[in-house]
Structure formats: structure tokens, C-alpha cells
CSV table of C-alpha atoms and ligand atoms in Angstrom, one decimal:
chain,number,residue,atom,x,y,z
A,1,UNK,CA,73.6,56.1,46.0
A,2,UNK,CA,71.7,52.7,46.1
A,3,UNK,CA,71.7,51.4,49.6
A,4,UNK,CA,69.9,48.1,49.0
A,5,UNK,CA,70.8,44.9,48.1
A,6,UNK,CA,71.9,44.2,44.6
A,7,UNK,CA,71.0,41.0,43.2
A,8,UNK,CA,74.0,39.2,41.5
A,9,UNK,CA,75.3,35.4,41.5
A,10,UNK,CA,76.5,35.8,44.7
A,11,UNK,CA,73.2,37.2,46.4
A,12,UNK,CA,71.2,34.9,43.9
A,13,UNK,CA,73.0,31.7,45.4
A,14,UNK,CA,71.6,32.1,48.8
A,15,UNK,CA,68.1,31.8,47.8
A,16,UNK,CA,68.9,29.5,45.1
A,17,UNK,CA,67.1,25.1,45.6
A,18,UNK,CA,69.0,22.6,43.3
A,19,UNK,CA,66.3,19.9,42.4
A,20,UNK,CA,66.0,16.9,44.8
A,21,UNK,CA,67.6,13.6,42.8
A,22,UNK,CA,64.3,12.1,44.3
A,23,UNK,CA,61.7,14.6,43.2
A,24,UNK,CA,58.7,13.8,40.8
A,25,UNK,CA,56.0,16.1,39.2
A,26,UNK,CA,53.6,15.8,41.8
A,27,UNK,CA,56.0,17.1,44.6
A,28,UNK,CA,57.5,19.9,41.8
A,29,UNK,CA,54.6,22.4,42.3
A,30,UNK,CA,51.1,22.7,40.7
A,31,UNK,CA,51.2,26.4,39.0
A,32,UNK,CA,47.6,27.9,37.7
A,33,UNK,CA,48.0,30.8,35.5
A,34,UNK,CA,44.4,32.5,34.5
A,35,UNK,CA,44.5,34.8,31.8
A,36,UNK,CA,43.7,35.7,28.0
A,37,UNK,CA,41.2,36.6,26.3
A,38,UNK,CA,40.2,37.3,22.5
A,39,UNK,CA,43.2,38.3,20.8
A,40,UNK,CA,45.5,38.2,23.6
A,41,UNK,CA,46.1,34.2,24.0
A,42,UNK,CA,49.3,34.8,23.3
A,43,UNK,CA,50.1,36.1,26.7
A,44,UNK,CA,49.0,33.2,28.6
A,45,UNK,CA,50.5,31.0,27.0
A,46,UNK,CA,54.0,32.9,27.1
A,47,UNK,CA,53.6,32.8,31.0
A,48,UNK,CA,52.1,28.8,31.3
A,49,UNK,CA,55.0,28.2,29.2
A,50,UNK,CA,57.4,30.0,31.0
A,51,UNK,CA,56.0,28.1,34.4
A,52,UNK,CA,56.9,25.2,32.7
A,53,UNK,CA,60.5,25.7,31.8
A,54,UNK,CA,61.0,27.3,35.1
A,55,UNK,CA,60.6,23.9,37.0
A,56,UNK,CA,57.3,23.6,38.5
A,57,UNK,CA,55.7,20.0,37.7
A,58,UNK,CA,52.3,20.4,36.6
A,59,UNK,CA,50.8,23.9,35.2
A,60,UNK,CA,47.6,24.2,34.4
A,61,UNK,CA,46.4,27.3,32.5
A,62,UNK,CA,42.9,28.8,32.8
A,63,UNK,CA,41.6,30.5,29.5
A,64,UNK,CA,38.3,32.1,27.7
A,65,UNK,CA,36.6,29.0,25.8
A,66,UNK,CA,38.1,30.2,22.6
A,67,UNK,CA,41.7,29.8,24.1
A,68,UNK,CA,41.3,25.6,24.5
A,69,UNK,CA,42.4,24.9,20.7
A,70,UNK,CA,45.3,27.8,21.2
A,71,UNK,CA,47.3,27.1,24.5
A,72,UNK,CA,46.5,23.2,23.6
A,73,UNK,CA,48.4,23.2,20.5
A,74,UNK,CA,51.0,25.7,21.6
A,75,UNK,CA,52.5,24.0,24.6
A,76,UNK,CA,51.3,20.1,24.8
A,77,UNK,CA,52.6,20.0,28.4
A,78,UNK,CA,49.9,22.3,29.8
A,79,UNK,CA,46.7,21.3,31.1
A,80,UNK,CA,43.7,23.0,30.1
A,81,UNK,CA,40.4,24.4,32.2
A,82,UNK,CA,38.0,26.9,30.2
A,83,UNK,CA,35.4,29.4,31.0
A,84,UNK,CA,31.8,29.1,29.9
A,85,UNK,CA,32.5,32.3,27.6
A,86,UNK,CA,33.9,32.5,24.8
A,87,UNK,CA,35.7,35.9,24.7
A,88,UNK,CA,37.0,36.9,28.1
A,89,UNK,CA,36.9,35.1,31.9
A,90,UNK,CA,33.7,35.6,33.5
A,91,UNK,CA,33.7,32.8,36.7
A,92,UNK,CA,37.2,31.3,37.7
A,93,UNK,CA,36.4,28.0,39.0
A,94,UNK,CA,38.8,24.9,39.5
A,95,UNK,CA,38.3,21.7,41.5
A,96,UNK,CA,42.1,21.7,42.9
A,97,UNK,CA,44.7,23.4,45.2
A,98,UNK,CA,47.6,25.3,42.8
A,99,UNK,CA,50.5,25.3,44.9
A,100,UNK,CA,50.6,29.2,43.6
A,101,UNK,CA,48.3,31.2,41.3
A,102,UNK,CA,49.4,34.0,38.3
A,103,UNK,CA,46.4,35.9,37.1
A,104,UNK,CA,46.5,38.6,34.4
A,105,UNK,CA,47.9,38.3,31.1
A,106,UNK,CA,46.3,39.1,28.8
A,107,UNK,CA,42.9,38.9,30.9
A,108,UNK,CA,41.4,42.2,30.0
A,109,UNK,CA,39.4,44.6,32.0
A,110,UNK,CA,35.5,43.1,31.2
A,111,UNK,CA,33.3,43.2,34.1
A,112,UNK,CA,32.2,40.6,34.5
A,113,UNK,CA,36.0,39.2,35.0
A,114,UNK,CA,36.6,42.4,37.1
A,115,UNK,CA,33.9,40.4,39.6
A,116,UNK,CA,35.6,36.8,39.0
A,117,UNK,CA,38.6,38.7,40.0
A,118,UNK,CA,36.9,39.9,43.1
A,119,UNK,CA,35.4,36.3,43.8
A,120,UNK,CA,38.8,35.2,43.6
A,121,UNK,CA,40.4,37.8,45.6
A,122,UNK,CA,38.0,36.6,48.3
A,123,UNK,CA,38.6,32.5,48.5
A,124,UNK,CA,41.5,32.0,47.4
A,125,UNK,CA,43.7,30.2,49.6
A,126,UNK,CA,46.7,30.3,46.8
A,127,UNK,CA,50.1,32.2,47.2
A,128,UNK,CA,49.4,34.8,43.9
A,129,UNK,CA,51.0,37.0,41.7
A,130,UNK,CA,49.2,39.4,40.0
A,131,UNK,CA,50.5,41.0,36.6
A,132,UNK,CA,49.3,43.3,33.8
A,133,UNK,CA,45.3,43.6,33.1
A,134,UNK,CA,44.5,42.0,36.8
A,135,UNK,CA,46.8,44.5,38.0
A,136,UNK,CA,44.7,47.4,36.4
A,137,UNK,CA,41.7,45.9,37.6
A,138,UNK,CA,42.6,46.7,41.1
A,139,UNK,CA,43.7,49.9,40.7
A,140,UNK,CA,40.2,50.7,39.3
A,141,UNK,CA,38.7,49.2,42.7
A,142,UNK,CA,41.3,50.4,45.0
A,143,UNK,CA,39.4,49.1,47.9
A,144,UNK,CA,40.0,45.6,46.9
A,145,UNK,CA,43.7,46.3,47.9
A,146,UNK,CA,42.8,45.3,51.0
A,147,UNK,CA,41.5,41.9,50.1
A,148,UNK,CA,45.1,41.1,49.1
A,149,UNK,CA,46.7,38.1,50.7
A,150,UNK,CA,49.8,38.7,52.6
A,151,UNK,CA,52.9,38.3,50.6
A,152,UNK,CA,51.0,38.2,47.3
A,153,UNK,CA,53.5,39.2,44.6
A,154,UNK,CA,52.5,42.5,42.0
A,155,UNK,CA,54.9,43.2,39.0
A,156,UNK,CA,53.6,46.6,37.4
A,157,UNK,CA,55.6,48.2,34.4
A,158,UNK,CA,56.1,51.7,35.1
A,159,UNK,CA,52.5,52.8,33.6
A,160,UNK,CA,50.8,49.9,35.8
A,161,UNK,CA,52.9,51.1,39.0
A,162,UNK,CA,51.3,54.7,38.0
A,163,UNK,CA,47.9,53.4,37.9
A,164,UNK,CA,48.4,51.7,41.3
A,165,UNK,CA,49.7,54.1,43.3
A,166,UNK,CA,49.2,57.1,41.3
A,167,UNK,CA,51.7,59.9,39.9
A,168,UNK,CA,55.2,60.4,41.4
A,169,UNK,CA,57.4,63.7,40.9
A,170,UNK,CA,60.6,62.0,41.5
A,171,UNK,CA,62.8,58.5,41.7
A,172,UNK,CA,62.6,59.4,45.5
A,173,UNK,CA,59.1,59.6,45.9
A,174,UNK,CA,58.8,56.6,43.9
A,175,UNK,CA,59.9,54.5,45.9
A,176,UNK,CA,59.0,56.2,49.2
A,177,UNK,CA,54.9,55.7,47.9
A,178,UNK,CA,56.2,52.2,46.5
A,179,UNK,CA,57.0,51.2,49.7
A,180,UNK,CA,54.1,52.5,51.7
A,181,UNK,CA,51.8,50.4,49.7
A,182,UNK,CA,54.9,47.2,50.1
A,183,UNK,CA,54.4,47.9,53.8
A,184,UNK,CA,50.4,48.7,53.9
A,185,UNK,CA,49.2,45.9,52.6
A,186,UNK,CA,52.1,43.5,53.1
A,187,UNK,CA,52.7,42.8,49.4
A,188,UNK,CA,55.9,42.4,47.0
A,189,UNK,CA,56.2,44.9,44.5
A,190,UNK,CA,58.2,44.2,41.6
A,191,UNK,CA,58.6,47.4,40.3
A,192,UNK,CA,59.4,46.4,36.0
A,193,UNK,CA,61.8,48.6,34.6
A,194,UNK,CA,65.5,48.9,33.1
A,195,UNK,CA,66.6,47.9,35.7
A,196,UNK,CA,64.2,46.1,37.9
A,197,UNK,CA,63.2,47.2,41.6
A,198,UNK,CA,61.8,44.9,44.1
A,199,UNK,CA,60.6,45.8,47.1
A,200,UNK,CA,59.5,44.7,50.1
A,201,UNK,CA,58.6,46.5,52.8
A,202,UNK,CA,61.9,49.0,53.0
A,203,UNK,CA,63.9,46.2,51.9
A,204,UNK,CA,64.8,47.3,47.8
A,205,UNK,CA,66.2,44.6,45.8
A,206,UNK,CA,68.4,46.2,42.4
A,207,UNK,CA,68.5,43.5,39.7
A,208,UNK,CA,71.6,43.3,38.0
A,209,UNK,CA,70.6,41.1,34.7
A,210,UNK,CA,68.8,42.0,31.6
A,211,UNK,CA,69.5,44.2,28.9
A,212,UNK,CA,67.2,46.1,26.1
A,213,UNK,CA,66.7,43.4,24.5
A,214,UNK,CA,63.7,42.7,26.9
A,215,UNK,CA,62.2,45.7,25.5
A,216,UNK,CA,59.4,43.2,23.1
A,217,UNK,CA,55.8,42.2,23.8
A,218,UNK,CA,55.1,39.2,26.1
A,219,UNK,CA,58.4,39.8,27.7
A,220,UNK,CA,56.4,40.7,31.3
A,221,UNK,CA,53.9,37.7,30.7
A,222,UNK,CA,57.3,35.1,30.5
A,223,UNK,CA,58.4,36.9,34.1
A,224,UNK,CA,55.3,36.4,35.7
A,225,UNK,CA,55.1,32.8,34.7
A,226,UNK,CA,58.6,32.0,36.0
A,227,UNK,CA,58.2,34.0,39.4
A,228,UNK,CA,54.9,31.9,39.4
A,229,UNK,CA,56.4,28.9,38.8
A,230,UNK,CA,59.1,29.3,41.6
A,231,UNK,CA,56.2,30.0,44.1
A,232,UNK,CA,54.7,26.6,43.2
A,233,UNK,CA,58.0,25.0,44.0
A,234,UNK,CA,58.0,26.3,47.7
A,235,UNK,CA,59.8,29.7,47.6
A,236,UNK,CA,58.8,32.1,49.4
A,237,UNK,CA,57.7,34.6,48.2
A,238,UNK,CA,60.8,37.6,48.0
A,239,UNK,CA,62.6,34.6,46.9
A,240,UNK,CA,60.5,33.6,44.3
A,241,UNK,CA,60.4,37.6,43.0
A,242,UNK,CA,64.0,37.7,43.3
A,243,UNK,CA,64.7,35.0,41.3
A,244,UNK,CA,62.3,34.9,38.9
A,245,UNK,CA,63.6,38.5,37.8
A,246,UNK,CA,67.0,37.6,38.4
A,247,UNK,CA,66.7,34.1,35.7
A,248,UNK,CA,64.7,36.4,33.5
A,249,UNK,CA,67.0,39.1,33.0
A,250,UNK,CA,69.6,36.4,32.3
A,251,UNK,CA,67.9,34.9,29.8
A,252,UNK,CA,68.3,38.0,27.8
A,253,UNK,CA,72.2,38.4,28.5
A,254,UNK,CA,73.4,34.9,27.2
A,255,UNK,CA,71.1,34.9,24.2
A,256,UNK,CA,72.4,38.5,22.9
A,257,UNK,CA,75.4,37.4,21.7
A,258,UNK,CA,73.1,35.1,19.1
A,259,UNK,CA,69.9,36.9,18.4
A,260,UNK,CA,71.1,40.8,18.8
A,261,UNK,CA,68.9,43.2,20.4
A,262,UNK,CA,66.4,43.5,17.5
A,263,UNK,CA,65.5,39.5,16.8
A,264,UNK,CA,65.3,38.9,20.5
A,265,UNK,CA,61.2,38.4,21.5
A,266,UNK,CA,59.9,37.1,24.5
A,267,UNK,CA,59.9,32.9,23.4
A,268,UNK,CA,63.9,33.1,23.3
A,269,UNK,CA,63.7,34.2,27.0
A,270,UNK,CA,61.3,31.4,27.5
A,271,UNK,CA,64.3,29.4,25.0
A,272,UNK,CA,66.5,30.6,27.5
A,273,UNK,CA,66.0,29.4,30.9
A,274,UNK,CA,67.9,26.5,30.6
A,275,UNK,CA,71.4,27.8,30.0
A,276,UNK,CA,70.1,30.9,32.8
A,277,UNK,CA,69.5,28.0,35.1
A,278,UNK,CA,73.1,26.3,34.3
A,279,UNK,CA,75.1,28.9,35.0
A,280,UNK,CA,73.9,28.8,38.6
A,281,UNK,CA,75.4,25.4,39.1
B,301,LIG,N1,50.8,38.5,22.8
B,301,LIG,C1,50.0,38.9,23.7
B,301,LIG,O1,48.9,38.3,23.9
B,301,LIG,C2,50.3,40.1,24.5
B,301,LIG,C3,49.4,40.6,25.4
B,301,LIG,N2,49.7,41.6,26.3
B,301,LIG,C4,48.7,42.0,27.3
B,301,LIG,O2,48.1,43.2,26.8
B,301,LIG,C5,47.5,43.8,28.0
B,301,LIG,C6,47.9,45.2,28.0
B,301,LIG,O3,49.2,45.4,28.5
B,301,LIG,P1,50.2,46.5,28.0
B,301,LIG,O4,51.3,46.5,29.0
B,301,LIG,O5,50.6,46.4,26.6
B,301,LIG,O6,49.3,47.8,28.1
B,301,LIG,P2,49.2,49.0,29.2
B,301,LIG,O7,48.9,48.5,30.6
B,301,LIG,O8,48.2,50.0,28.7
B,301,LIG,O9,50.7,49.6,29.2
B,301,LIG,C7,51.2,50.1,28.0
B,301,LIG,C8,51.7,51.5,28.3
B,301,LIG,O10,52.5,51.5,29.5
B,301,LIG,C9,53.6,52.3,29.4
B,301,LIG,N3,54.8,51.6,29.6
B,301,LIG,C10,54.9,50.2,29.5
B,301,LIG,N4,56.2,49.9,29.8
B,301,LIG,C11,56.8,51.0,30.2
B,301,LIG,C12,58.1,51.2,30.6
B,301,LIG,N5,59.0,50.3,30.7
B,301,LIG,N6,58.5,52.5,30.9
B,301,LIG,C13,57.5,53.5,30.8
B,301,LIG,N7,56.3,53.3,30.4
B,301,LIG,C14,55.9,52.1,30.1
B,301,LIG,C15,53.5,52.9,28.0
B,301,LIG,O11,52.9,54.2,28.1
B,301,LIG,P3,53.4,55.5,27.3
B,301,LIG,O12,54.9,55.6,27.5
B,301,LIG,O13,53.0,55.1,25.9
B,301,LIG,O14,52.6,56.6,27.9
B,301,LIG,C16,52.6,52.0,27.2
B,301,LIG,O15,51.9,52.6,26.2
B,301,LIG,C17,47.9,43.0,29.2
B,301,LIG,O16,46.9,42.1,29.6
B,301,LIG,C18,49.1,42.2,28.7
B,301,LIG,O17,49.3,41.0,29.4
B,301,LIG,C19,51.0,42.2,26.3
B,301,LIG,O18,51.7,41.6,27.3
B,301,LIG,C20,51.7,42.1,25.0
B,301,LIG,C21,51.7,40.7,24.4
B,302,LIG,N1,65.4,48.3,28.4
B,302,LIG,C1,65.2,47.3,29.3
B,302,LIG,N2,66.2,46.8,30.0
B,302,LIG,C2,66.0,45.7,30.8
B,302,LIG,N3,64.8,45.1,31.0
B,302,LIG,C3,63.7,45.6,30.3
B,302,LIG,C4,63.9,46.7,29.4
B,302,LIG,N4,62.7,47.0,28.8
B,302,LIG,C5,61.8,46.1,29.3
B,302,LIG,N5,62.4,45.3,30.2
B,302,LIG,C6,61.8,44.2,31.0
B,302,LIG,O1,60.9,43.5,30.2
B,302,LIG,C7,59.7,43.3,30.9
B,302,LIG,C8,58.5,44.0,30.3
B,302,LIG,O2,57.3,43.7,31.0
B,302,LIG,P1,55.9,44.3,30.5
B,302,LIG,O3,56.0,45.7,30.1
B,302,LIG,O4,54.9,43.8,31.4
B,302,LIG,O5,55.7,43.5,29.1
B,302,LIG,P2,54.5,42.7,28.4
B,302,LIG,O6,53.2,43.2,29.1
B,302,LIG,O7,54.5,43.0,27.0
B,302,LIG,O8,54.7,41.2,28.7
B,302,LIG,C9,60.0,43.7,32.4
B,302,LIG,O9,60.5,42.6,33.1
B,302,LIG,C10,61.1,44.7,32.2
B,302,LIG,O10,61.9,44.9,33.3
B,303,LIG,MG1,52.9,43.3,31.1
């Protein structure tokens, strides 16, 4: 039997920060999401998109040189800081303070952004949440896990989990390993799935939202952009994990009714957030 804390309304609620009447963009949260590279563009700008809609004020997302034209034209709002490549991110470098930093989607695994990554790992002074190819990055250096900040947020699908902690022979010892590394290095792990884990430290968080529907590329890239996004607005960061999954999954449960599980794809949970938002007031 499950003997953490499941996340419904109720739970949800107690974490949950109406906007301020009196707010502007500037005191919203700055989110930086660094990520895509040839052919995968589309990934980054699910997730700067998905910052976006999820509140923060000002997102600025850092590409390869051939993504300026791309995430420029596909979402107006965002801000945009290139690489001197053309292809893949070789030398993250930005002149400001995100109030929370998403790396991964669609990044790749090149070298020379497996050392930006490092570089990054290093100076960063960022609350950061680390998804998808960043996330396989480190599990081919495991020795950076230890550069990891406290509290940084990880969201590995089951195959990323895998790579991260290696192989598992049962639910049990999932989540006993899962938690060692929660505990080790004092990181959130939001363990993707059907349904969604999160844990931290022996604290296991069962999300109730989301449906197969969820089950469609770019779906991960859209969470890490909202849980992103709600780090940049001051959550911290359980909260922000929590949440993020919890508005996510939601997405996918008001919109089946319309779109079925087939048509569903990951810009109608991005579509979504609004009404998911809502139905928390
Ligand atoms: N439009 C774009 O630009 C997009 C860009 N994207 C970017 O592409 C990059 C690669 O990311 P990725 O996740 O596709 O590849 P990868 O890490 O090899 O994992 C795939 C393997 O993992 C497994 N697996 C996955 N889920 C599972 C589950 N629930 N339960 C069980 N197993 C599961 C499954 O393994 P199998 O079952 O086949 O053995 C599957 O074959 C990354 O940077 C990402 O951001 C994508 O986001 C798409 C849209
Ligand atoms: N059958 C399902 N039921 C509920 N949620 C699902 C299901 N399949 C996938 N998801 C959710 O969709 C997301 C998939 O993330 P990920 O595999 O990283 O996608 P991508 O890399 O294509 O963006 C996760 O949040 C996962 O929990
Ligand atoms: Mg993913």
C-alpha cells in the first residue's frame, strides 16, 4: 500500500500562491531554459513556452545559433541568447541572474556541451532543474553528481531514471535506490511515469492527475518548463515539482473530453494551463 502523500486539490492548495493584484513582470520570476540543438528546437521551445504560460514574467531561452529564427518566430514573448555554434551548445554564457535555470531539452549529448554543462554545474548560483539529454549527460559523468546544488530538481522518464541510478529488480528497490540518491545528494527526483513519483528524501509524493493522453513527444519538455517556471516565481523547490506535475497532469484531464487520447500532443498541455490553473481558484 502507498504510504506517502498523494497529491490532489486538497494537498495541491497548501502549496498553491494566487498572484499578488500588485505584481509586475520584473517581480514574476526571470526563468532561463538552455536547450536544443539541430533538429530538436522543438523541445525548447515547448518548455520556454510552457514557462511562459505557467506565470513566470520574463523567460529567456538559450539555443544553438541555428535556433534564433526558430524559438523567435514560435513564441514572440521569449527572449533570445545564442551560442557561437551553429548545431549544439558549446559555452553557456549570460550576463544576468535567472531566478531558476531548466537545462536539457533537446540539448544533446556533444562534448563539447557535456563541458559547458560541467562549467555550468560549477558557477551556477541558479535554483535548476535538469531534464532529458542534461540528465544523461550526468549519468555518463557520474562524479559530477556531486557538483549538484542542493535542492536542484531531476525529472528522468523511466529509461533516464535507469541510466541515473542504474537497473532495479523491483517497484521496491526502485524507490529504495531512488531515494538514496534523493537523500545523497540532496536532490528532487521526479520520477516520470503513469503515474508520477516525486521524491524527496523518504518523503514520496503520488500524483493523482494525468491520463495516457500524455503519452506524445515534447510532453516531458512542457513539464520541465512549468516546474521551471514555478521555481522562478519563489517556490521552493518540492513545491515547485509538486505542482508543476500536479498542473501538468491536469492539463491532460480537462482537455480529453475535446481532443481524445489520440489528437492530444504536448502544445494542448501547454493550451491547457489556463483552465488547469482555474480550477484551483
Ligand atoms: N520535438 C522535439 O524537439 C523533441 C525532442 N526530444 C528530445 O529528444 C532527446 C531524447 O529524449 P528521449 O526521451 O526521446 O530519448 P531517450 O532518453 O533515449 O529515451 C527514450 C527511451 O526511453 C524509454 N522510455 C521513455 N519513456 C518511458 C516510459 N514512460 N516508460 C518506460 N520507458 C520509457 C524507451 O525505451 P524502450 O522502452 O524503447 O526501451 C524509449 O525508447 C531529449 O533531449 C528530448 O528532450 C523529445 O523530448 C521529443 C520531442
Ligand atoms: N500513460 C501515461 N499516463 C500519465 N502520464 C504519462 C503517461 N505517459 C507519459 N506520461 C507523462 O508524460 C511525460 C513524458 O515525459 P518524457 O518521456 O520526458 O517526454 P519527452 O521527452 O518526449 O518530452 C511525463 O510527465 C510522464 O509522466
Ligand atoms: Mg523527456
Amino acid at each position: 500500500m502507498f504510504s506517502g502523500i498523494l497529491l490532489d486539490k486538497k494537498e495541491i492548495l497548501k502549496y498553491y500562491k494566487p498572484i499578488a493584484v500588485d505584481t509586475h513582470k520584473g517581480i514574476q520570476g526571470h526563468a532561463l531554459l538552455i536547450g536544443g540543438s539541430y533538429g530538436k528546437m522543438g523541445a525548447v521551445c515547448l518548455s520556454s513556452k510552457a514557462a511562459l504560460k505557467t506565470g513566470c514574467g520574463l523567460v529567456t531561452a538559450f539555443v544553438p545559433k541555428c535556433g534564433y529564427d526558430i524559438v523567435q518566430i514560435s513564441i514572440p514573448e521569449v527572449m533570445v541568447l545564442t551560442d557561437e555554434k551553429r548545431k549544439c551548445i558549446s559555452n553557456i554564457n549570460f550576463d544576468f541572474q535567472p531566478n531558476a535555470i531548466g537545462i536539457g531539452p533537446g540539448i544533446g549529448q556533444d562534448e563539447v556541451t557535456q563541458k559547458t554543462f560541467l562549467k555550468l554545474l560549477r558557477t551556477n548560483k541558479s535554483p535548476l532543474v535538469i531534464d532529458a539529454d542534461a540528465l544523461n549527460i550526468l549519468s555518463k559523468n557520474k562524479a559530477w553528481f556531486l557538483l549538484l546544488p542542493a535542492r536542484t530538481i531531476l525529472t528522468p522518464h523511466p529509461k533516464e531514471l535507469e541510466r541515473l541510478i542504474g537497473e532495479w529488480n523491483s517497484e521496491e528497490e526502485k524507490f529504495e535506490k531512488t531515494i538514496s540518491f534523493s537523500l545523497q545528494y540532496n536532490v528532487i527526483v521526479v520520477m516520470k511515469g503513469a503515474p508520477t513519483h516525486i521524491v524527496d528524501g523518504e518523503t514520496i509524493y503520488k500524483n493523482t492527475t494525468g491520463n495516457p493522453a500524455l503519452a506524445t513527444a515534447g510532453s516531458g519538455d512542457v513539464l520541465t518548463g512549468m516546474i521551471t517556471s514555478l521555481l522562478a516565481q519563489s517556490y521552493e523547490a518540492v513545491q515547485a515539482a509538486i505542482l508543476g506535475v500536479y498542473l501538468h497532469g491536469l492539463t491532460a484531464d480537462i482537455a480529453l473530453p475535446k481532443t481524445g487520447f489520440q489528437s492530444f500532443i504536448a502544445s494542448d498541455i501547454i493550451g491547457h494551463i489556463g483552465e488547469a490553473f482555474l480550477s484551483l481558484e
